Coordinates of N, CA and C in Angstrom, one line a residue:
X1 N 1.4 -0.9 0.0 CA 0.0 -0.2 -0.1 C 1.0 1.1 0.4
X2 N 0.8 1.6 -1.1 CA 1.0 3.3 -0.9 C 0.7 4.4 0.4
X3 N 1.7 5.3 0.8 CA 1.2 6.1 1.4 C 1.2 7.7 1.2
X4 N 0.4 8.1 1.5 CA 0.1 9.8 1.0 C 0.0 10.5 2.0
X5 N 0.7 11.8 1.8 CA 0.9 13.1 3.3 C 0.1 14.3 2.8
X6 N -0.9 13.8 3.2 CA -1.8 15.2 3.2 C -1.9 16.8 3.9
X7 N -1.8 17.8 3.0 CA -1.8 18.9 3.9 C -2.5 19.9 3.2
X8 N -3.4 21.4 3.6 CA -3.7 22.3 3.2 C -2.3 23.9 3.2
X9 N -2.6 24.6 1.8 CA -1.5 25.5 2.1 C -2.4 26.8 2.5
X10 N -2.3 26.9 4.2 CA -3.0 27.7 4.6 C -2.8 27.3 6.2
X11 N -2.1 28.5 6.5 CA -2.0 27.9 8.3 C -3.2 28.6 9.3
X12 N -4.5 29.3 8.7 CA -5.3 29.2 9.0 C -6.4 28.7 10.0
X13 N -7.1 28.7 11.0 CA -7.7 27.3 12.2 C -8.9 27.6 11.0
X14 N -9.2 27.9 10.7 CA -10.9 28.1 10.2 C -10.9 27.6 8.3
X15 N -9.8 27.3 7.9 CA -9.5 27.5 6.7 C -10.7 26.4 5.7
X16 N -11.1 27.0 5.1 CA -12.5 26.1 4.0 C -11.4 24.8 3.3
X17 N -9.8 25.3 3.0 CA -9.3 24.5 2.4 C -8.8 22.8 3.4
X18 N -8.9 23.5 4.5 CA -8.1 22.2 5.4 C -9.4 21.8 6.0
X19 N -10.8 22.1 5.8 CA -12.1 21.5 5.6 C -12.2 20.9 4.4
X20 N -11.8 21.1 3.4 CA -11.6 20.3 2.0 C -11.2 19.1 2.2
X21 N -9.9 19.4 2.8 CA -8.8 18.5 3.1 C -8.9 17.1 4.1
X22 N -9.6 17.5 4.9 CA -10.6 16.9 6.0 C -11.2 15.9 5.5
X23 N -11.9 15.8 4.7 CA -13.0 14.9 4.1 C -12.0 14.3 2.6
X24 N -11.1 15.1 2.4 CA -10.1 14.2 1.3 C -9.7 13.4 1.6
X25 N -9.3 13.2 3.0 CA -8.2 12.7 3.7 C -9.2 11.0 4.1
X26 N -10.4 11.5 4.7 CA -11.3 10.2 5.0 C -11.5 9.8 4.0
X27 N -11.5 10.4 2.6 CA -12.0 9.3 1.5 C -10.8 8.7 0.9
X28 N -9.8 8.8 1.4 CA -9.0 8.2 0.6 C -8.3 7.1 1.5
X29 N -8.3 7.2 2.8 CA -8.2 6.5 4.1 C -9.0 5.3 3.7
X30 N -10.9 5.6 3.5 CA -11.7 4.8 3.1 C -11.1 4.0 1.4
X31 N -11.0 4.5 0.6 CA -10.2 3.9 -0.8 C -8.9 3.5 -0.5
X32 N -8.5 3.1 1.0 CA -7.3 2.2 1.4 C -6.0 2.6 1.0
X33 N -6.1 3.8 1.3 CA -4.7 4.8 1.1 C -4.0 4.8 2.7
X34 N -2.8 4.8 2.8 CA -2.4 5.0 4.0 C -1.9 6.3 4.2
X35 N -2.6 7.4 4.9 CA -2.4 8.9 4.9 C -2.3 9.0 6.2
X36 N -1.4 10.1 6.0 CA -0.8 11.4 7.1 C -1.1 12.7 7.0
X37 N -1.7 13.3 7.5 CA -2.2 14.6 7.9 C -1.7 15.6 8.5
X38 N -1.2 16.2 8.1 CA 0.1 16.9 8.5 C -0.8 19.0 8.4
X39 N -0.7 19.5 9.8 CA -1.1 21.2 9.2 C 0.2 22.3 9.3
X40 N -0.1 22.3 8.1 CA 1.2 23.5 8.4 C 1.4 24.3 9.4
X41 N 0.3 24.8 9.9 CA 0.8 25.6 11.1 C 1.4 25.1 12.5
X42 N 1.7 23.8 11.8 CA 2.7 22.8 13.5 C 4.2 23.1 12.5
X43 N 4.5 23.7 11.5 CA 5.8 23.6 10.8 C 6.5 25.1 10.8
X44 N 6.1 25.9 11.4 CA 6.9 27.1 11.0 C 7.9 27.3 10.3
X45 N 8.1 27.8 9.1 CA 9.3 28.3 8.6 C 9.9 29.5 8.5
X46 N 11.0 30.3 8.7 CA 11.6 31.5 7.9 C 11.1 31.2 6.3
X47 N 10.9 32.5 5.8 CA 11.1 32.9 4.4 C 12.4 32.0 3.8
X48 N 12.3 31.4 2.7 CA 12.9 30.6 2.3 C 14.7 31.7 1.9
X49 N 15.5 31.9 2.1 CA 16.9 32.5 2.5 C 18.2 32.0 2.2
X50 N 19.2 32.3 0.6 CA 19.6 31.2 0.6 C 20.8 31.5 1.6
X51 N 21.4 32.8 2.2 CA 22.2 33.2 2.9 C 21.8 32.3 4.3
X52 N 20.9 32.5 4.7 CA 20.4 31.6 6.1 C 20.8 30.2 5.7
X53 N 20.3 29.6 5.1 CA 20.2 28.2 4.8 C 21.8 27.9 5.1
X54 N 22.7 29.1 4.1 CA 24.2 29.3 4.3 C 25.0 28.9 5.6
X55 N 24.4 30.0 6.7 CA 25.0 29.9 8.1 C 24.0 29.1 8.9
X56 N 22.5 28.6 8.6 CA 22.6 28.1 9.8 C 22.2 26.8 9.5
X57 N 21.9 26.4 8.0 CA 21.4 25.4 7.6 C 19.8 25.2 7.3
X58 N 19.3 23.9 7.3 CA 17.7 24.1 7.0 C 17.3 23.7 8.0
X59 N 16.2 25.0 8.7 CA 14.8 24.8 9.6 C 14.6 23.4 10.5
X60 N 14.8 23.2 11.1 CA 14.4 22.1 11.6 C 13.1 21.7 11.0
X61 N 11.9 22.5 11.3 CA 11.1 21.9 10.4 C 11.1 21.5 9.2
X62 N 11.6 22.1 8.6 CA 12.0 22.0 6.8 C 12.2 20.2 6.9
X63 N 13.4 20.2 7.8 CA 14.0 18.8 7.4 C 13.1 17.7 8.4
X64 N 12.2 18.3 9.1 CA 11.2 17.5 9.5 C 10.1 17.0 8.6
X65 N 9.7 17.7 7.5 CA 8.9 17.6 6.6 C 9.5 17.1 5.4
X66 N 10.9 17.2 5.3 CA 11.1 16.5 4.0 C 11.6 15.1 4.6
X67 N 11.7 14.6 5.5 CA 11.9 13.4 5.8 C 10.8 12.6 5.7
X68 N 9.6 13.4 6.5 CA 8.0 12.4 6.1 C 8.0 12.5 4.9
X69 N 8.0 13.3 3.9 CA 8.3 13.4 2.4 C 8.9 12.2 1.7
X70 N 9.6 11.9 2.0 CA 10.9 11.4 1.5 C 9.9 9.4 1.4
X71 N 9.0 9.3 2.8 CA 8.6 8.2 3.3 C 7.3 8.2 2.5
X72 N 6.7 8.8 2.1 CA 5.2 8.8 1.1 C 5.6 9.3 -0.5
X73 N 4.4 8.2 -1.5 CA 4.6 8.2 -2.5 C 3.6 9.3 -3.3
X74 N 2.6 9.9 -2.4 CA 1.6 10.4 -2.8 C 1.3 11.5 -2.1
X75 N 1.4 12.7 -2.6 CA 0.2 14.2 -2.1 C -1.1 14.5 -1.9
X76 N -1.5 14.6 -1.1 CA -3.0 15.1 -1.0 C -2.9 16.6 -0.9
X77 N -3.0 17.6 -1.3 CA -2.8 19.3 -1.6 C -4.5 19.7 -1.6
X78 N -4.3 20.3 -0.7 CA -5.7 21.5 -1.0 C -5.0 22.6 -1.2
X79 N -5.4 23.4 -1.8 CA -3.9 24.8 -1.8 C -5.4 26.2 -2.4
X80 N -5.5 27.0 -1.4 CA -6.1 28.6 -1.1 C -5.6 28.5 -2.3
X81 N -6.0 30.1 -3.1 CA -5.5 30.7 -4.2 C -5.7 32.3 -3.9
X82 N -4.2 33.1 -3.6 CA -4.1 34.2 -2.8 C -4.2 34.9 -4.2
X83 N -4.9 35.8 -4.7 CA -4.1 37.0 -5.4 C -3.8 36.2 -7.1
X84 N -4.7 35.1 -7.5 CA -4.4 34.0 -8.8 C -3.6 33.6 -8.4
X85 N -2.7 33.2 -7.1 CA -1.7 32.1 -7.4 C -1.6 31.5 -5.7
X86 N -0.5 30.9 -6.0 CA 0.0 30.1 -4.4 C -0.5 30.7 -3.3
X87 N 0.0 30.2 -2.4 CA -0.1 31.2 -0.9 C 1.3 31.1 -1.0
X88 N 1.5 32.3 0.0 CA 3.0 32.3 0.4 C 2.9 30.8 1.2
X89 N 2.6 30.7 2.4 CA 3.5 29.6 2.9 C 3.2 28.3 2.8
X90 N 2.6 28.0 1.2 CA 2.6 26.5 0.8 C 3.7 26.8 0.0
X91 N 4.4 27.9 -0.9 CA 5.5 28.0 -1.5 C 6.4 28.0 -1.0
X92 N 6.5 28.9 0.3 CA 8.0 28.3 1.1 C 8.0 27.2 1.6
X93 N 7.0 25.9 2.1 CA 7.1 24.9 2.5 C 7.7 23.7 0.7
X94 N 7.8 24.5 -0.2 CA 8.2 23.5 -1.3 C 9.2 23.9 -1.1
X95 N 9.8 25.5 -1.2 CA 11.1 25.8 -1.5 C 12.1 25.1 -0.5
X96 N 11.7 25.1 1.4 CA 12.8 24.5 1.9 C 12.9 23.2 1.4
X97 N 11.6 22.5 1.7 CA 11.8 20.7 1.2 C 12.4 20.4 0.1
X98 N 12.8 21.2 -0.8 CA 12.8 20.7 -2.3 C 14.2 21.3 -2.3
X99 N 15.0 21.8 -1.1 CA 16.3 22.1 -1.2 C 17.4 20.4 -1.0
X100 N 18.2 20.6 -2.1 CA 19.2 19.5 -1.7 C 20.0 19.3 -0.3
X101 N 19.7 17.7 -0.5 CA 20.2 17.1 1.4 C 21.4 16.4 0.6
X102 N 23.0 16.4 1.7 CA 23.5 15.5 1.3 C 23.0 14.1 1.5
X103 N 23.8 13.3 0.6 CA 23.7 11.8 0.5 C 22.1 11.5 0.2
X104 N 21.4 12.8 -0.6 CA 20.2 12.0 -1.6 C 20.4 12.8 -2.8
X105 N 19.4 12.0 -3.6 CA 19.1 12.9 -4.7 C 18.7 13.5 -5.0
X106 N 18.5 14.8 -5.8 CA 18.1 16.1 -6.1 C 16.6 15.9 -6.1
X107 N 15.5 16.4 -5.6 CA 14.6 16.6 -4.8 C 13.8 15.2 -4.3
X108 N 15.0 14.5 -3.8 CA 14.5 13.5 -3.0 C 12.9 13.6 -2.4
X109 N 12.7 14.8 -2.0 CA 10.9 14.5 -1.4 C 10.1 14.9 -1.8
X110 N 10.1 15.2 -3.0 CA 8.9 15.5 -4.6 C 9.5 14.4 -5.8
X111 N 10.7 13.9 -6.0 CA 10.5 13.9 -7.8 C 9.9 11.8 -7.2
X112 N 9.1 12.0 -8.3 CA 8.5 10.4 -8.7 C 7.2 10.4 -8.0
X113 N 6.9 11.1 -6.9 CA 5.6 11.2 -6.7 C 4.4 11.6 -7.1
X114 N 3.3 10.7 -7.0 CA 2.0 11.4 -7.5 C 1.0 12.7 -6.6
X115 N 0.9 13.5 -7.0 CA 0.0 14.2 -6.3 C -1.4 14.6 -7.0
X116 N -2.7 15.3 -6.0 CA -4.2 15.1 -6.4 C -4.0 16.8 -5.8
X117 N -4.6 17.6 -6.6 CA -4.7 19.1 -6.3 C -6.3 19.3 -5.5
X118 N -6.6 20.2 -4.9 CA -8.1 20.7 -4.7 C -7.7 22.3 -4.1
X119 N -9.1 22.9 -4.2 CA -9.2 24.6 -3.6 C -10.5 24.8 -4.0
X120 N -10.5 25.7 -2.6 CA -11.7 26.0 -2.2 C -12.0 27.7 -2.0
X121 N -13.1 28.1 -2.2 CA -12.8 29.6 -2.4 C -14.1 30.3 -2.4
X122 N -14.7 30.6 -1.4 CA -15.9 31.7 -1.5 C -16.4 32.3 -2.8
X123 N -15.1 32.8 -3.6 CA -15.2 32.9 -4.7 C -16.1 32.4 -5.9
X124 N -16.4 33.0 -7.1 CA -16.9 32.0 -8.8 C -16.3 30.7 -9.0
X125 N -14.9 30.8 -9.0 CA -14.3 30.1 -9.7 C -13.5 28.8 -8.7
X126 N -13.7 28.8 -7.6 CA -13.3 27.8 -6.8 C -11.4 28.2 -6.3
X127 N -11.3 28.9 -6.8 CA -9.5 28.7 -6.2 C -8.6 27.9 -7.5
X128 N -10.0 27.7 -8.6 CA -8.8 27.6 -9.7 C -8.1 28.0 -10.5
X129 N -7.7 29.1 -10.6 CA -6.6 30.2 -11.0 C -5.1 29.6 -10.5
X130 N -5.4 29.5 -8.7 CA -4.1 29.5 -8.5 C -3.9 28.1 -8.7
X131 N -4.7 26.8 -8.7 CA -3.8 25.1 -9.0 C -3.4 25.6 -10.4
X132 N -3.5 26.4 -10.9 CA -3.1 26.1 -12.6 C -1.0 26.5 -11.8
X133 N -0.8 27.8 -10.7 CA 0.8 27.6 -10.7 C 1.0 26.4 -9.6
X134 N 0.1 25.7 -9.1 CA 0.5 24.8 -8.0 C 1.1 23.5 -9.1
X135 N 0.5 23.2 -9.8 CA 0.4 22.4 -11.2 C 1.7 22.1 -11.9
X136 N 2.0 23.6 -12.4 CA 3.7 24.1 -13.0 C 4.6 23.8 -11.7
X137 N 4.3 24.5 -11.2 CA 4.7 24.1 -10.1 C 5.7 22.7 -9.5
X138 N 4.9 22.2 -9.3 CA 5.4 20.7 -8.7 C 5.6 19.9 -10.2
X139 N 5.4 19.8 -11.4 CA 5.3 19.4 -12.4 C 7.0 19.9 -13.0
X140 N 7.0 20.7 -12.1 CA 8.6 21.3 -12.5 C 9.5 20.6 -11.7
X141 N 9.4 20.3 -10.6 CA 10.1 19.5 -9.8 C 9.7 18.0 -9.6
X142 N 9.2 17.5 -10.9 CA 9.6 15.8 -10.8 C 8.2 15.3 -10.5
X143 N 7.0 15.8 -9.5 CA 5.9 15.1 -9.3 C 4.8 15.3 -10.6
X144 N 3.8 14.4 -10.5 CA 3.3 13.5 -11.8 C 1.7 13.8 -11.0
X145 N 1.5 15.2 -11.5 CA 0.0 15.4 -10.8 C -0.9 14.9 -11.8
X146 N -2.0 14.3 -10.7 CA -3.2 13.8 -11.8 C -3.8 14.9 -12.4
X147 N -4.6 14.7 -13.7 CA -5.3 15.2 -14.6 C -6.7 16.0 -13.5
X148 N -7.2 15.2 -13.0 CA -8.3 15.7 -12.4 C -8.3 16.5 -10.8
X149 N -8.9 17.3 -11.2 CA -8.3 18.4 -9.5 C -9.9 18.5 -9.2
X150 N -9.8 19.6 -8.4 CA -11.2 19.9 -7.7 C -11.2 21.6 -7.2
X151 N -11.8 21.9 -7.8 CA -11.7 23.5 -7.6 C -13.7 24.2 -6.7
X152 N -13.8 24.3 -5.7 CA -14.9 24.5 -5.2 C -15.6 26.1 -5.0
X153 N -16.1 26.3 -6.0 CA -16.7 27.5 -5.4 C -17.9 28.3 -4.2
X154 N -18.1 29.1 -3.6 CA -19.4 29.6 -3.2 C -18.9 28.2 -2.5
X155 N -17.4 27.8 -1.1 CA -17.3 27.2 -0.2 C -18.3 27.4 0.7
X156 N -18.7 28.4 1.5 CA -19.4 28.7 2.3 C -20.4 27.8 2.2
X157 N -21.0 27.3 1.6 CA -22.5 27.0 0.9 C -22.5 25.2 0.8
X158 N -21.2 24.9 1.1 CA -21.2 23.2 1.0 C -20.8 22.5 2.2
X159 N -20.5 23.0 2.8 CA -20.2 22.7 4.8 C -21.0 23.7 5.5
X160 N -21.4 23.1 6.4 CA -22.2 23.5 7.7 C -21.5 24.0 8.9
X161 N -21.8 24.2 9.8 CA -21.2 25.2 11.3 C -19.9 24.3 11.7
X162 N -20.1 23.0 11.3 CA -18.8 21.8 12.1 C -18.1 21.7 11.2
X163 N -18.1 22.1 10.1 CA -17.1 21.9 8.7 C -17.4 20.8 8.5
X164 N -18.2 20.0 8.1 CA -18.8 19.3 7.4 C -18.5 19.1 5.9
X165 N -18.4 18.4 5.1 CA -19.0 18.6 3.8 C -20.5 18.1 3.7
X166 N -21.5 18.8 3.2 CA -22.5 18.7 3.2 C -23.3 18.7 2.1
X167 N -23.0 19.5 1.4 CA -23.2 19.1 -0.3 C -23.2 18.1 -1.1
X168 N -23.9 16.9 -1.7 CA -23.7 15.8 -2.1 C -22.9 15.6 -3.5
X169 N -22.9 16.9 -4.3 CA -22.3 16.5 -5.5 C -21.1 17.1 -5.5
X170 N -20.6 17.6 -4.1 CA -19.0 17.7 -4.3 C -18.4 16.8 -3.7
X171 N -19.0 16.1 -2.9 CA -18.6 14.8 -1.8 C -18.3 13.8 -2.5
X172 N -19.2 13.7 -3.9 CA -19.1 13.0 -4.4 C -17.6 13.3 -5.5
X173 N -17.3 14.5 -5.7 CA -16.1 14.4 -6.2 C -14.7 14.9 -5.5
X174 N -15.2 14.8 -4.2 CA -14.0 14.7 -3.6 C -13.9 13.3 -3.5
X175 N -14.7 12.5 -3.1 CA -14.7 11.0 -3.0 C -13.8 9.9 -4.6
X176 N -14.3 10.9 -5.7 CA -13.8 10.1 -6.5 C -12.0 10.8 -7.0
X177 N -11.9 12.0 -6.1 CA -10.2 12.4 -6.4 C -9.8 11.5 -5.5
X178 N -10.0 11.2 -4.4 CA -9.4 10.9 -3.1 C -8.8 8.8 -3.4
X179 N -10.0 8.7 -4.4 CA -9.8 7.3 -4.6 C -9.3 7.2 -6.1
X180 N -9.3 8.1 -6.9 CA -8.3 8.2 -8.3 C -6.5 8.4 -7.5
X181 N -5.9 9.1 -6.6 CA -5.2 9.2 -6.1 C -4.7 8.2 -5.3
X182 N -5.3 7.2 -4.5 CA -4.9 6.1 -3.9 C -4.6 5.4 -5.3
X183 N -5.5 5.0 -5.7 CA -5.4 3.5 -6.9 C -4.3 3.6 -8.0
X184 N -3.9 5.4 -8.5 CA -2.5 5.8 -9.0 C -1.4 5.4 -8.8
X185 N -1.0 6.5 -7.4 CA -0.1 6.0 -6.6 C 0.2 4.3 -6.3
X186 N -0.8 3.6 -6.4 CA -1.0 2.2 -5.6 C 0.1 1.6 -7.3
X187 N -0.7 2.1 -8.4 CA 0.0 1.5 -9.3 C 1.1 2.2 -9.6
X188 N 1.6 3.4 -9.6 CA 3.0 3.6 -10.1 C 4.4 2.9 -8.4
X189 N 3.5 2.7 -7.6 CA 4.5 2.9 -6.7 C 4.1 1.3 -5.6
X190 N 3.2 0.8 -6.1 CA 2.7 -0.8 -5.9 C 3.6 -1.3 -5.6

């Protein structure tokens, strides 16, 4: 069984993307995936800076995530859209975790992995524009991003007050994407 690491590109406690991710994680587990759910809020890192890296090395949280990600074959990402692009926290995480480490091949935490992308937004496009950028970044560092993706518009209408996904159509899409990620990851890495 392939292992999948899941996180949202947000640190906000009430993030809609974190809610979407929780629903996807449950579905990936139901589909037979072994999923590690990570909250980037628990892994704060300074902004990537080559001088800082040279003088102090990798931040401990970047090293922790790097080691975790090396042990997983799949990525399940919920990606908020900020100004039509990727969030700073997600980009910074990718930047630090993608840095070379002695003894490991380049991009060891990303190369050869399979990823599924989702986004949610109060707006009409559901964060779709930001997913284009995330897809390009991941593709450039050796991740196979599955073609299917989910962008949930008017997200406040698909979750109840407890953060439970209540919209049947969205729930069906999330279940399908999670299952596709598990099956694709198993085929490629099983």
